[in-house]
């Protein structure tokens, strides 16, 4: 589907499936509410999927890679841009953190070249959706054209539709791109109006001087490009990145196909922010995996009213936090599906339920 | 081993294994520290096991059940004591939350009768370590004798040694026993000196009247029994429970055999508190799974300087929070073992490492 068709297809959560899931939670052999956030999470997944007893066995992590003109021309990262393709090869050779975590989880990893700055000598397992050889330097002009942003989003939609065709119950978002915390901070500042310094962190680990440089460059990018906060696509095009745009497509496509999206950290969060501005209904399909060390992430989570499942001081990206959180999402759904009810197990219910017990 | 032999065998963390694990973490293809708490956790597990690359595939949850005289004679719980054996049968029939979560994790569940108040008509899969048919009512006198407490601890040691004999890389603690938050609150108040009301919560879900009654009964139990805060075994015997004592044995036995222990919530935490008072060195083998809704749990975690991995508003027990957290422990270790190094993957290291970059 193209972008307008995808946006038009995103529906509200399924109230009947949620009611059925909630009713079943209350019959399971445990005190009501004793599994805390897992209970609401299972009800939410039922609403997303439209299934009172959702499947969770077909899981995928989509890790999208691209380069950033600002990182190729300026000093914003602790790592050179050549690390982006090196890490793509590492993903394809199963040596990266996301490969290890996806293997543990039983999830496949789909690696997508959305705009790496070099031609990749890659096997068929790499999805080639390259829009360009990296974005332009946003400190000098728009990172990409509006048309490129739409093409990148539609590439992300196509990726998720390919996975849906193979069978997909849960999807995790992941990113790789030297310089992409810079683009994400710019997106968050542009959309929320938060001061750049309040949403800009150290990324892979820059020092105070480089951080000051990064903040100044983002401010310059916002001044030069004047992205329109009311037009998320304009923000994405002017100060975003190809992998971020691809993830916007993954999120919108997943929502359109009623697939719950486990959103990783700051970069995925920036994509979720854009997707949510383009289609507020899409927010209902998001599960925030964790709270990142990157300071701008909190602003995203608050704006979107998402409560992260984990807080482990992660700041790696790739989808690692989302893969970790997927264990909890799967646990929540398995509890809903697989536990015995009070009646099945012959377990007595709470004495509270007697009308006279509170007298 | 008996209790004194077990205590004598508990060693400090293995510094060489930790140094090797830390060195390897710094060579893996990710920015230093970017996997946050998972990195320190992997180093800790290396220190516990004495292995720079620990195994994690052989996992077990030990769920210990017992009844409490105070719950059989007084009103402290939302559920009747008959639920304890009913839930043991539910565990044995794989219908409970812990069964579902252990299945997802690939862990076996060892169910132990430490002192259920009825004779259980149970298959061979139930370990019978019954010390008595429930404790005595601690609001009237000691819950158990000192000798019974030692027997229960040694039963827990024997359970874990049986698992070690089959192969055990990680163990989770779990509990079932109507009334056992009452015993746990009493233990925490006795050992830490915290006011009873500050460490007593609603357990499975009691109302304000029952909560006030529960607090008053715990205060009476402490006044009548006068447990010696400097003698954790005395506290355990006078105001504890058989499943809690059994879990003390599981913890001490695991520490003696260098098996990391993932400690569930409040009841397991009370057992960990007792174990840590009996042998401070044993604390090094503990991983706090989650932060429970039960207010006394925070006091335990602070006292033991343990930072929980999860905060999901859980209050079920059975080992459910520990099973969930085990995914994270396993993830931490798999990252350490399975990721490629910078050299293996041909990935460039951080520019920060140039001597002149911070000038």
XYZ file of C-alpha atoms in Angstrom, chain B residues 45-196:
152
model
C 27.291 -13.497 36.744
C 30.861 -14.258 35.665
C 31.979 -13.479 39.205
C 29.247 -15.621 40.755
C 29.891 -18.644 38.587
C 33.640 -18.220 38.364
C 33.278 -18.555 34.581
C 34.280 -15.712 32.229
C 31.699 -17.088 29.760
C 28.974 -18.584 31.949
C 26.323 -21.048 30.793
C 22.663 -20.084 31.112
C 20.786 -22.875 29.385
C 20.002 -24.988 32.454
C 17.468 -22.918 34.351
C 15.115 -23.830 37.163
C 12.425 -22.150 39.218
C 12.035 -23.527 42.725
C 8.531 -22.796 43.996
C 8.075 -23.684 47.646
C 4.682 -23.974 49.312
C 3.585 -23.972 52.938
C 0.768 -22.886 55.179
C 0.766 -20.368 57.999
C -0.913 -20.857 61.354
C -1.763 -17.182 61.480
C -3.718 -17.420 58.227
C -5.483 -20.581 59.348
C -6.626 -19.010 62.633
C -6.898 -15.271 61.931
C -8.040 -12.972 59.129
C -4.926 -11.793 57.296
C -5.567 -12.801 53.684
C -8.179 -12.326 50.991
C -7.990 -16.071 50.321
C -8.620 -19.102 52.568
C -5.693 -21.419 53.393
C -7.256 -24.166 51.258
C -5.928 -22.204 48.280
C -2.352 -23.240 49.139
C -2.859 -26.930 48.252
C -5.197 -25.998 45.385
C -2.439 -23.883 43.868
C 0.128 -26.665 44.424
C -2.081 -28.911 42.301
C -2.375 -26.089 39.771
C 1.446 -25.923 39.630
C 1.658 -29.682 39.150
C -0.943 -29.486 36.362
C 0.992 -26.631 34.689
C -1.955 -24.238 34.920
C -0.421 -21.487 37.038
C 1.327 -18.306 35.944
C 4.737 -19.677 36.915
C 4.239 -22.700 34.657
C 3.407 -20.483 31.695
C 6.375 -18.192 32.283
C 8.825 -21.030 32.929
C 7.704 -22.758 29.729
C 8.356 -19.574 27.765
C 11.778 -19.317 29.409
C 12.740 -22.944 28.906
C 13.114 -23.485 32.662
C 11.904 -26.421 34.695
C 9.682 -25.770 37.725
C 10.453 -27.655 40.918
C 7.462 -27.586 43.250
C 8.238 -28.317 46.882
C 5.828 -29.008 49.742
C 7.653 -27.413 52.671
C 4.682 -27.465 55.013
C 1.269 -27.422 53.391
C -1.440 -27.966 56.024
C -2.961 -31.007 54.338
C -1.588 -34.294 53.047
C -1.148 -33.824 49.316
C -2.283 -36.542 46.970
C 0.483 -35.695 44.604
C 2.468 -37.231 41.797
C 6.187 -37.887 41.942
C 6.822 -34.457 40.435
C 6.068 -32.849 43.815
C 9.058 -32.805 46.137
C 7.860 -33.689 49.610
C 9.927 -31.825 52.212
C 7.041 -31.193 54.575
C 8.351 -30.079 57.975
C 4.882 -29.868 59.534
C 1.253 -29.264 58.578
C 1.646 -25.492 58.538
C 3.362 -23.295 61.092
C 1.883 -22.417 64.451
C 0.010 -19.121 64.876
C 2.803 -16.605 65.504
C 0.343 -14.220 67.130
C 0.196 -16.722 69.996
C 3.742 -18.120 70.064
C 6.660 -19.078 67.809
C 5.715 -20.101 64.265
C 8.200 -22.960 64.449
C 11.002 -24.279 66.612
C 14.620 -23.402 65.896
C 15.178 -27.034 64.983
C 12.319 -26.943 62.467
C 13.777 -23.796 60.915
C 17.139 -25.509 60.444
C 15.461 -28.608 58.994
C 13.525 -26.439 56.530
C 16.677 -24.570 55.482
C 18.544 -27.847 55.016
C 15.645 -29.179 52.939
C 16.077 -26.147 50.678
C 19.803 -26.824 50.423
C 19.030 -30.430 49.477
C 16.574 -29.311 46.789
C 19.122 -27.043 45.160
C 21.831 -29.694 45.423
C 19.540 -32.089 43.591
C 19.173 -29.535 40.812
C 22.922 -28.864 40.773
C 23.434 -32.582 40.328
C 21.268 -32.500 37.187
C 23.026 -29.346 35.943
C 21.976 -25.856 37.011
C 23.141 -22.515 35.628
C 20.525 -20.125 37.020
C 17.902 -20.587 39.699
C 14.795 -18.532 40.449
C 13.038 -18.519 43.804
C 9.278 -18.734 44.125
C 6.679 -19.121 46.842
C 3.094 -20.095 47.491
C 1.470 -19.863 50.891
C -1.679 -18.097 52.005
C -0.539 -15.724 54.752
C 3.081 -15.512 53.714
C 3.154 -11.755 53.215
C 2.220 -11.572 56.907
C 5.229 -13.676 57.868
C 7.470 -11.744 55.483
C 6.422 -8.383 56.890
C 7.124 -9.680 60.391
C 10.610 -10.831 59.320
C 11.411 -7.493 57.692
C 10.177 -5.504 60.698
C 12.109 -7.719 63.105
C 15.413 -7.616 61.218
C 15.414 -4.015 59.991
C 13.567 -2.375 62.881
C 11.187 -0.705 60.424
C 7.696 0.003 61.805
C 5.288 -2.842 61.018
